[in-house]
Amino acid sequence: MDAQPRQVPYLPKSQGTPTQTLIPFNMASAAQVALERFEQHYGNNIDDYLAARLGYGSRSELYQYLSAEQIDAAALAISHIEQGAGFITGDQTGIGKGRICASIIRYAQQQGKIAVFVTKDKPLYADMMRDVADIGMRGFRPFITDSSTSRIM
């Protein structure tokens, strides 16, 4: 019998609505350390940080589009981008990797930068466009480089 649980509840720093996500036991403390480092560097409110970076007018507007877990991940990813570092999101299906990626696209647009989205599965282009719209990016028009992909807007 296992002495430790395999998964434990994820404890978000965001005050947004949590989705009761589980995290592998052996990753839980590392996730909390990353969030604590974020707070030490950027201050105690991860929600204000992300709302500002994504151009939302308030926390409540941010909460309309992203769950607490997605806010934590997007804020960590963007803070890594600002520090010139990388970030890997390894969440399972249904947690919101698409919205996290869409948040990075929105951030890039807010900063006047170009985001590049690449996938091996063509249906994921349409999924990403849905996620971009779902976080409030209306009228977003990507430049599609795959000539065999039909317009997805």
CSV table of C-alpha atoms in Angstrom, one decimal:
chain,number,residue,atom,x,y,z
A,1,MET,CA,0.0,0.0,0.0
A,2,ASP,CA,1.2,3.5,-0.9
A,3,ALA,CA,2.4,5.5,2.1
A,4,GLN,CA,1.7,8.8,0.3
A,5,PRO,CA,-1.3,9.9,-1.8
A,6,ARG,CA,-0.6,10.0,-5.5
A,7,GLN,CA,-2.5,13.3,-5.9
A,8,VAL,CA,-3.4,16.2,-3.6
A,9,PRO,CA,-5.6,19.2,-4.0
A,10,TYR,CA,-3.9,22.1,-5.8
A,11,LEU,CA,-3.9,25.3,-3.7
A,12,PRO,CA,-4.1,28.3,-6.0
A,13,LYS,CA,-2.7,31.7,-5.0
A,14,SER,CA,-5.3,33.4,-7.2
A,15,GLN,CA,-8.5,34.4,-5.6
A,16,GLY,CA,-10.5,33.5,-8.7
A,17,THR,CA,-12.8,30.5,-8.8
A,18,PRO,CA,-10.9,27.3,-8.3
A,19,THR,CA,-11.8,24.1,-10.2
A,20,GLN,CA,-10.7,21.7,-7.5
A,21,THR,CA,-7.7,20.5,-9.5
A,22,LEU,CA,-5.5,17.8,-8.2
A,23,ILE,CA,-1.7,17.8,-8.5
A,24,PRO,CA,0.7,14.9,-8.2
A,25,PHE,CA,2.0,14.7,-4.6
A,26,ASN,CA,5.6,14.9,-5.7
A,27,MET,CA,5.0,18.2,-7.6
A,28,ALA,CA,2.8,20.0,-5.0
A,29,SER,CA,5.6,21.6,-2.9
A,30,ALA,CA,7.5,22.7,-6.0
A,31,ALA,CA,4.4,24.4,-7.4
A,32,GLN,CA,3.9,26.3,-4.1
A,33,VAL,CA,7.6,27.3,-4.0
A,34,ALA,CA,7.3,28.7,-7.5
A,35,LEU,CA,4.2,30.7,-6.5
A,36,GLU,CA,5.9,32.0,-3.4
A,37,ARG,CA,8.9,33.1,-5.4
A,38,PHE,CA,6.5,34.9,-7.8
A,39,GLU,CA,4.9,36.7,-4.8
A,40,GLN,CA,8.4,37.7,-3.5
A,41,HIS,CA,9.3,39.1,-6.9
A,42,TYR,CA,6.0,40.7,-8.0
A,43,GLY,CA,4.0,41.2,-4.8
A,44,ASN,CA,1.2,39.4,-3.2
A,45,ASN,CA,-1.5,39.7,-5.8
A,46,ILE,CA,-1.1,37.3,-8.7
A,47,ASP,CA,-4.6,38.4,-9.9
A,48,ASP,CA,-3.6,42.1,-10.3
A,49,TYR,CA,-0.4,41.1,-12.0
A,50,LEU,CA,-2.2,39.0,-14.6
A,51,ALA,CA,-5.1,41.4,-15.1
A,52,ALA,CA,-2.6,44.2,-15.9
A,53,ARG,CA,-0.5,42.1,-18.2
A,54,LEU,CA,-3.5,40.9,-20.2
A,55,GLY,CA,-5.1,44.3,-20.3
A,56,TYR,CA,-8.2,43.5,-18.3
A,57,GLY,CA,-9.8,46.4,-16.4
A,58,SER,CA,-10.2,44.5,-13.1
A,59,ARG,CA,-9.8,41.3,-11.3
A,60,SER,CA,-13.5,40.6,-11.8
A,61,GLU,CA,-13.0,40.8,-15.6
A,62,LEU,CA,-10.1,38.4,-15.3
A,63,TYR,CA,-12.2,36.0,-13.3
A,64,GLN,CA,-14.8,35.9,-16.1
A,65,TYR,CA,-12.3,34.3,-18.4
A,66,LEU,CA,-9.9,32.2,-16.3
A,67,SER,CA,-10.1,29.9,-13.3
A,68,ALA,CA,-7.8,30.3,-10.3
A,69,GLU,CA,-5.5,27.5,-11.5
A,70,GLN,CA,-5.3,29.0,-15.0
A,71,ILE,CA,-4.5,32.4,-13.6
A,72,ASP,CA,-1.6,30.9,-11.5
A,73,ALA,CA,-0.2,29.1,-14.6
A,74,ALA,CA,-0.6,32.0,-17.0
A,75,ALA,CA,1.0,34.5,-14.5
A,76,LEU,CA,3.9,32.1,-13.9
A,77,ALA,CA,4.4,31.6,-17.7
A,78,ILE,CA,4.3,35.3,-18.4
A,79,SER,CA,6.7,36.1,-15.6
A,80,HIS,CA,9.1,33.6,-17.0
A,81,ILE,CA,8.8,35.2,-20.5
A,82,GLU,CA,9.6,38.6,-18.9
A,83,GLN,CA,12.7,37.1,-17.3
A,84,GLY,CA,13.8,35.5,-20.6
A,85,ALA,CA,13.1,32.0,-19.4
A,86,GLY,CA,10.8,29.2,-20.6
A,87,PHE,CA,7.8,27.6,-19.1
A,88,ILE,CA,6.2,24.2,-19.6
A,89,THR,CA,2.6,23.5,-18.8
A,90,GLY,CA,2.0,19.7,-18.4
A,91,ASP,CA,-1.5,19.7,-17.2
A,92,GLN,CA,-3.8,16.9,-18.1
A,93,THR,CA,-6.8,17.2,-20.5
A,94,GLY,CA,-9.5,19.6,-19.3
A,95,ILE,CA,-7.5,21.8,-17.0
A,96,GLY,CA,-7.1,24.6,-19.4
A,97,LYS,CA,-3.8,24.5,-21.3
A,98,GLY,CA,-5.6,26.2,-24.2
A,99,ARG,CA,-6.7,29.2,-22.2
A,100,ILE,CA,-3.2,29.5,-20.7
A,101,CYS,CA,-1.7,29.5,-24.2
A,102,ALA,CA,-4.4,32.0,-25.3
A,103,SER,CA,-3.4,34.2,-22.4
A,104,ILE,CA,0.2,34.2,-23.7
A,105,ILE,CA,-1.0,35.1,-27.1
A,106,ARG,CA,-3.1,38.0,-25.6
A,107,TYR,CA,0.0,39.1,-23.6
A,108,ALA,CA,2.1,39.1,-26.7
A,109,GLN,CA,-0.5,41.2,-28.5
A,110,GLN,CA,-0.6,43.7,-25.5
A,111,GLN,CA,3.2,44.0,-25.7
A,112,GLY,CA,3.3,44.5,-29.5
A,113,LYS,CA,5.0,41.1,-29.9
A,114,ILE,CA,4.3,38.2,-32.2
A,115,ALA,CA,3.1,34.9,-30.6
A,116,VAL,CA,3.7,31.7,-32.6
A,117,PHE,CA,1.4,28.8,-32.1
A,118,VAL,CA,2.4,25.4,-33.6
A,119,THR,CA,0.6,22.1,-33.3
A,120,LYS,CA,0.9,18.7,-34.9
A,121,ASP,CA,-2.9,18.3,-35.0
A,122,LYS,CA,-4.8,20.7,-37.3
A,123,PRO,CA,-8.0,20.6,-35.3
A,124,LEU,CA,-6.1,22.2,-32.4
A,125,TYR,CA,-5.9,25.4,-34.5
A,126,ALA,CA,-9.7,25.8,-34.3
A,127,ASP,CA,-9.5,24.9,-30.6
A,128,MET,CA,-7.0,27.6,-30.0
A,129,MET,CA,-9.1,30.2,-31.8
A,130,ARG,CA,-12.0,29.2,-29.5
A,131,ASP,CA,-9.8,29.7,-26.5
A,132,VAL,CA,-8.6,33.0,-27.8
A,133,ALA,CA,-12.2,34.1,-28.2
A,134,ASP,CA,-13.2,32.6,-24.8
A,135,ILE,CA,-10.7,34.9,-23.0
A,136,GLY,CA,-12.2,38.0,-24.6
A,137,MET,CA,-10.0,38.5,-27.7
A,138,ARG,CA,-12.7,39.4,-30.2
A,139,GLY,CA,-11.7,39.9,-33.8
A,140,PHE,CA,-8.3,38.3,-33.5
A,141,ARG,CA,-6.9,37.3,-36.9
A,142,PRO,CA,-4.0,34.9,-36.9
A,143,PHE,CA,-1.5,34.6,-39.7
A,144,ILE,CA,-1.7,31.0,-40.7
A,145,THR,CA,1.4,29.6,-42.3
A,146,ASP,CA,0.0,26.1,-43.2
A,147,SER,CA,-1.4,26.6,-46.7
A,148,SER,CA,-3.4,23.4,-46.4
A,149,THR,CA,-5.3,24.6,-43.3
A,150,SER,CA,-8.6,26.3,-44.2
A,151,ARG,CA,-9.6,29.6,-42.6
A,152,ILE,CA,-10.6,28.8,-39.0
A,153,MET,CA,-12.3,32.1,-38.1
